[in-house]
């Protein structure tokens, strides 16, 4: 077909349009120009939330005469163009014509006269006749070229011979800046250039061209580009703006923070979670129950699903709900105080109050964000933006807790994420934040041990009252818990006021002979000495810090009386600073019995005694149902189990400030708590059944099984041991491998058992014999117990059997089927080959892999689980069951009647006032800066950074060489012009010397007379 056109395969998409004309090409030029103009007026960002218009620049390479129409129409719409001179075609023609017209205008005395226009028209016609002699519409082309010349300020000519290789991007940027100034006369050149640099993500151009000169940037100039840098994930520009005068406190208001959340991509997981909570809140307003509370229905949420403006309804309340779903009950709800909501309020009630608040003025939105860097850090984490989140973490305070919180948020998001690539990316970033928390705390621990301990247990007002230890547990930060500093704090809490090097035999002896506590058998630490030691070294500690004026400021605060008192409260132990001064007899008694290690020792000893009593009852003293039994020893066992139930109830409902459902959910998440519930349930069931003659044997069987469950509970007790603890973890991992092995074994066992039973016995309806021959006997074959007389016909002796179906149903032994006995032997061989060789070796290989994998990190796993055990026995009463009821009564009187707060809580949760907390956070920030400086030095010394710096230097050298070439070209041009001038002057001199008009008294000068002698 002659009129057909081939589509260019270099494009990914095509937009086809029809202007109604037939047989005429180029009808799309006007539409294309209008489309480009429309795109250039759109804003960047999600839903057009950015402040930068989409940059549009057309480039002309070669081309034909028909391209002039499109070029003219686009220039009339203020669309900038770049012409690549030297590419040939119409491009070189336009460049030469524009250059000629510019020179003509420059040489004319009156650039606005009619003569100039006529001269320009004639000059263009000459160019057309010379270069485009076949074109018929000369007048039309002339008008288009003159129209193009009128908009030449939107045209940039690039020549690879004249410009350096690094100048291309700069020319593009300046071309777009000129177009922006053409659209808006109020636009500042530097501001528009900065916006375009942000749109192109060219931070190098911004640093070298915009922020290295004497340009004074105002806050209003950086506000819009900062928003675009945040929305479009350009952390280098965020860092650049922050370092060059943008105050984040003035920038980030709660209204702008909401706009940032509204700009989330609709394909992200965070956007989906926010929309779910938004629809839930909007559904409250449309429900009949909401109308009775005085709230008006806003809209039907079903209709909102089809509106793109649904994202504009997002508020900080939805953000708070998402964060609460992610962090759980470790933190109090975010932004509740800002939204005037109580922390203990129900979700439905909070939604109603939020809807009522949104109907008003929403006075919270213009306020400054309380913790701007932390808020931006959370915003970046929800989008899994690596570099942005790390930069915000560097700028935010409470570095250790912030890193652990980031680890928690990312790992929880990775569980919700469905895409594998995004899931792996979140896990990688979570691991990096865990490493950062570990490294920063390592710096703090090396600098000051006592302060690093307070850093772990201090409650944070920014993160909803959470502590580092609580967040590390929630984030499953096992590497962080393996740090020596964390383990040192746990050991200190574990031993209480006793010395850590106390031998176990001393504790056991003192446990059975309590008066020994008043002797020197056990050494105790003196908190007064520790307080004096830390107070005396306060000034020395500040002298060891790095930080310039900040350190000097803290040193001045230390000399102030109020600052000294605050420091004393900071460095003193909670018990020494706030507890009553007990007499020696009471103090020594409390310091021994209130230590978690003493509680653990008492529980272990009494638990062994409990198992002995339980075993004695089952083996010796288990009597018949009433009135013969139960015996007094069995009644003691019942009372003992009752005290265990009371302790489990206390652990479930008394600890913490959570609701009943939350407490039950937390309790049931622990594997060993499930074991306790199973043991108690079995015991109650067995105890109830053994009281009746009908169910006596069943109840006794249940109690026997229950004894096994209680005995297995010893594994958890010995998890605290340094050698046994890691091995217990390895055993737990191997249990998962056993389940996979049992699955394959069960499949093969069922296949062989059914086939073997059907081949040997044609008819045997007895269920218990069928199950025994299908499952039990093949299982014993694995261990070598193979009765050949039941399989091989040659080994079959004189056996009384029958083939009568009625007799078989009456209980007689059926005869074996000897028809395919050879097949039974073959199946046995194959079965033993698969089970004894294939499956057992597979199980051994799985065990070996699990052991080698876990053994490397078994110490880390053990240290992580050690915290749970220490926290459990730290919260337990001093007395062990069955005497624990006395402790329960004591706690009931002290906590609920006398309202005496617990001092043991301060071992894991420490509340500091503002001055002490600021001092601790400043010290932590200094240690973080030291770590970042160290890491930066290591990164600069690595080979990749050296290669990068070398590459930069080579690029600079190449740029200078290009400049030298440009200077050489200009010098050659100047030499050519000078040579022309010299020849012209020589010609004039020769002409005048040969003429009779002037009679010279002297001969003309010669060049040789003025040249220096060699």
XYZ file of N, CA and C in Angstrom, residues 751-855:
315
model
N 0.424 -46.163 52.592
C 0.433 -46.847 51.292
C 0.831 -48.316 51.449
N 1.895 -48.570 52.200
C 2.343 -49.952 52.373
C 1.403 -50.738 53.276
N 0.925 -50.148 54.370
C 0.096 -50.868 55.324
C -1.195 -51.359 54.723
N -1.873 -50.504 53.950
C -3.142 -50.922 53.339
C -2.903 -52.004 52.291
N -1.873 -51.830 51.461
C -1.592 -52.834 50.431
C -1.189 -54.165 51.056
N -0.377 -54.138 52.082
C 0.067 -55.366 52.742
C -1.099 -56.093 53.400
N -1.976 -55.348 54.105
C -3.124 -55.962 54.756
C -4.072 -56.580 53.735
N -4.301 -55.894 52.624
C -5.222 -56.416 51.605
C -4.661 -57.644 50.916
N -3.325 -57.715 50.732
C -2.733 -58.879 50.073
C -2.679 -60.096 50.983
N -2.475 -59.889 52.290
C -2.340 -61.010 53.220
C -3.690 -61.558 53.667
N -4.651 -60.691 53.896
C -5.951 -61.111 54.429
C -7.045 -60.572 53.519
N -7.734 -61.482 52.884
C -8.789 -61.074 51.956
C -10.006 -60.535 52.692
N -10.216 -61.003 53.933
C -11.389 -60.524 54.679
C -11.071 -60.574 56.160
N -11.074 -59.403 56.815
C -10.868 -59.312 58.265
C -11.547 -58.031 58.738
N -12.804 -58.128 59.211
C -13.553 -56.913 59.570
C -13.240 -56.380 60.958
N -12.341 -56.987 61.699
C -12.075 -56.521 63.057
C -11.292 -55.208 63.005
N -11.854 -54.107 63.505
C -11.193 -52.791 63.348
C -9.851 -52.703 64.074
N -9.784 -53.236 65.303
C -8.544 -53.078 66.052
C -7.402 -53.853 65.418
N -7.711 -55.002 64.803
C -6.667 -55.753 64.118
C -6.265 -55.081 62.802
N -7.224 -54.500 62.140
C -6.902 -53.792 60.892
C -5.964 -52.615 61.161
N -6.284 -51.814 62.166
C -5.434 -50.679 62.488
C -4.051 -51.125 62.950
N -4.014 -52.228 63.687
C -2.716 -52.711 64.167
C -1.849 -53.183 62.999
N -2.450 -53.876 62.045
C -1.660 -54.383 60.933
C -1.343 -53.318 59.887
N -2.169 -52.281 59.792
C -1.941 -51.230 58.804
C -0.907 -50.216 59.303
N -0.946 -49.830 60.576
C -0.071 -48.770 61.079
C 0.992 -49.278 62.066
N 0.561 -50.084 63.027
C 1.478 -50.432 64.112
C 2.596 -51.359 63.642
N 2.239 -52.451 62.944
C 3.264 -53.397 62.508
C 4.236 -52.781 61.497
N 3.777 -52.058 60.466
C 4.755 -51.428 59.565
C 5.671 -50.430 60.272
N 5.162 -49.774 61.317
C 6.024 -48.863 62.058
C 7.120 -49.625 62.802
N 6.768 -50.808 63.340
C 7.780 -51.618 64.026
C 8.790 -52.211 63.053
N 8.394 -52.386 61.784
C 9.326 -52.912 60.805
C 10.540 -51.992 60.645
N 10.344 -50.704 60.858
C 11.450 -49.771 60.707
C 12.565 -50.086 61.697
N 12.203 -50.549 62.880
C 13.178 -50.834 63.937
C 13.618 -52.301 63.945
N 13.268 -53.049 62.917
C 13.753 -54.415 62.772
C 12.876 -55.492 63.355
N 11.747 -55.154 63.906
C 10.855 -56.170 64.486
C 9.915 -56.673 63.382
N 10.416 -57.688 62.639
C 9.674 -58.212 61.488
C 9.331 -59.670 61.760
N 8.079 -59.991 62.065
C 7.673 -61.408 62.249
C 7.488 -62.091 60.901
N 8.478 -62.896 60.510
C 8.433 -63.541 59.197
C 7.279 -64.524 59.058
N 6.855 -65.142 60.159
C 5.755 -66.105 60.064
C 4.444 -65.436 59.691
N 4.353 -64.135 59.877
C 3.129 -63.421 59.497
C 3.200 -62.856 58.093
N 4.348 -63.073 57.412
C 4.518 -62.485 56.085
C 4.894 -63.542 55.050
N 5.945 -64.310 55.374
C 6.467 -65.285 54.418
C 5.704 -66.602 54.563
N 5.198 -67.114 53.454
C 4.413 -68.362 53.488
C 5.280 -69.564 53.823
N 6.574 -69.511 53.472
C 7.459 -70.625 53.774
C 7.741 -70.740 55.261
N 7.588 -69.664 56.011
C 7.819 -69.678 57.451
C 6.544 -69.917 58.240
N 5.452 -70.087 57.536
C 4.170 -70.245 58.199
C 4.047 -71.656 58.787
N 3.792 -71.734 60.074
C 3.644 -73.032 60.741
C 2.199 -73.473 60.809
N 1.944 -74.392 61.740
C 0.580 -74.864 61.941
C -0.190 -73.832 62.745
N -1.066 -73.137 62.079
C -1.858 -72.076 62.698
C -3.322 -72.412 62.484
N -4.084 -72.309 63.561
C -5.518 -72.550 63.465
C -6.185 -71.297 62.922
N -6.739 -71.413 61.718
C -7.379 -70.267 61.070
C -8.577 -70.762 60.288
N -9.340 -69.867 59.769
C -10.556 -70.199 59.043
C -10.799 -69.179 57.957
N -11.512 -69.589 56.930
C -11.921 -68.683 55.860
C -13.403 -68.363 55.924
N -14.056 -68.893 56.942
C -15.481 -68.657 57.109
C -15.701 -67.234 57.609
N -16.484 -66.473 56.860
C -16.704 -65.069 57.205
C -17.433 -64.930 58.530
N -18.381 -65.868 58.782
C -19.128 -65.777 60.046
C -18.208 -66.055 61.221
N -17.341 -67.034 61.074
C -16.406 -67.340 62.165
C -15.404 -66.219 62.390
N -14.987 -65.633 61.282
C -14.057 -64.498 61.422
C -14.718 -63.346 62.161
N -15.981 -63.092 61.850
C -16.701 -62.031 62.550
C -16.906 -62.369 64.011
N -16.959 -63.651 64.329
C -17.096 -64.064 65.728
C -15.779 -63.942 66.502
N -14.645 -63.713 65.814
C -13.387 -63.482 66.506
C -12.291 -64.437 66.188
N -12.521 -65.451 65.314
C -11.468 -66.389 64.969
C -10.461 -65.741 64.002
N -9.249 -66.309 63.974
C -8.167 -65.784 63.159
C -8.398 -66.148 61.695
N -8.353 -65.188 60.766
C -8.507 -65.503 59.345
C -7.206 -66.081 58.787
N -7.342 -66.892 57.760
C -6.176 -67.485 57.113
C -5.534 -66.497 56.153
N -4.209 -66.646 56.005
C -3.474 -65.776 55.109
C -3.712 -66.184 53.663
N -3.667 -65.203 52.768
C -3.816 -65.428 51.340
C -2.424 -65.653 50.749
N -2.159 -66.849 50.247
C -0.829 -67.210 49.752
C -0.705 -67.070 48.238
N -1.659 -66.422 47.621
C -1.658 -66.370 46.154
C -0.516 -65.492 45.623
N -0.362 -64.353 46.185
C 0.683 -63.416 45.723
C 1.627 -63.131 46.883
N 2.071 -64.178 47.537
C 2.977 -63.980 48.658
C 4.307 -63.377 48.217
N 4.728 -63.664 47.004
C 5.980 -63.067 46.502
C 5.890 -61.549 46.409
N 4.674 -61.060 46.085
C 4.498 -59.613 46.003
C 4.593 -58.953 47.376
N 4.138 -59.666 48.411
C 4.248 -59.147 49.770
C 5.709 -58.982 50.152
N 6.556 -59.958 49.782
C 7.989 -59.878 50.087
C 8.629 -58.709 49.344
N 8.259 -58.520 48.088
C 8.818 -57.418 47.299
C 8.426 -56.061 47.902
N 7.162 -55.952 48.297
C 6.722 -54.695 48.918
C 7.445 -54.430 50.233
N 7.728 -55.477 50.982
C 8.461 -55.303 52.238
C 9.875 -54.787 51.978
N 10.514 -55.366 50.953
C 11.872 -54.913 50.619
C 11.861 -53.447 50.200
N 10.910 -53.068 49.346
C 10.832 -51.674 48.894
C 10.498 -50.742 50.053
N 9.602 -51.191 50.920
C 9.206 -50.371 52.072
C 10.404 -50.114 52.998
N 11.148 -51.160 53.314
C 12.316 -50.989 54.189
C 13.400 -50.159 53.510
N 13.537 -50.306 52.199
C 14.520 -49.516 51.475
C 14.199 -48.019 51.563
N 12.927 -47.693 51.396
C 12.534 -46.279 51.422
C 12.595 -45.710 52.831
N 12.057 -46.445 53.787
C 11.985 -45.899 55.153
C 13.341 -45.899 55.851
N 14.023 -47.027 55.844
C 15.264 -47.154 56.614
C 16.452 -46.458 55.962
N 16.421 -46.323 54.663
C 17.569 -45.713 53.978
C 17.239 -44.300 53.517
N 16.154 -44.142 52.782
C 15.845 -42.828 52.208
C 15.320 -41.852 53.255
N 14.224 -42.228 53.918
C 13.592 -41.280 54.834
C 14.430 -41.033 56.080
N 15.031 -42.058 56.650
C 15.847 -41.847 57.851
C 17.088 -41.019 57.545
N 17.702 -41.261 56.401
C 18.845 -40.428 56.024
C 18.417 -39.003 55.708
N 17.219 -38.858 55.162
C 16.688 -37.508 54.964
C 16.495 -36.798 56.299
N 15.988 -37.519 57.293
C 15.812 -36.931 58.614
C 17.163 -36.555 59.232
N 18.156 -37.406 59.065
C 19.489 -37.098 59.600
C 20.081 -35.877 58.899
N 19.870 -35.792 57.582
C 20.374 -34.625 56.848
C 19.676 -33.343 57.292
N 18.376 -33.432 57.524
C 17.646 -32.261 58.008
C 18.133 -31.854 59.388
N 18.371 -32.824 60.252
C 18.889 -32.516 61.584
C 20.277 -31.884 61.494
N 21.107 -32.415 60.621
C 22.462 -31.869 60.478
C 22.420 -30.432 59.968
N 21.538 -30.182 58.990
C 21.423 -28.820 58.469
C 20.899 -27.861 59.532
N 19.892 -28.304 60.261
C 19.340 -27.448 61.315
C 20.362 -27.195 62.409
N 21.103 -28.211 62.780
C 22.107 -28.048 63.836
C 23.205 -27.079 63.402
N 23.717 -27.259 62.183
C 24.773 -26.365 61.714
C 24.280 -24.936 61.529
N 23.004 -24.794 61.148
C 22.448 -23.459 60.946
C 22.175 -22.753 62.258
N 21.629 -23.489 63.222
C 21.263 -22.874 64.499
C 22.464 -22.758 65.413
N 23.417 -23.665 65.283
C 24.562 -23.653 66.184
C 25.350 -22.351 66.053
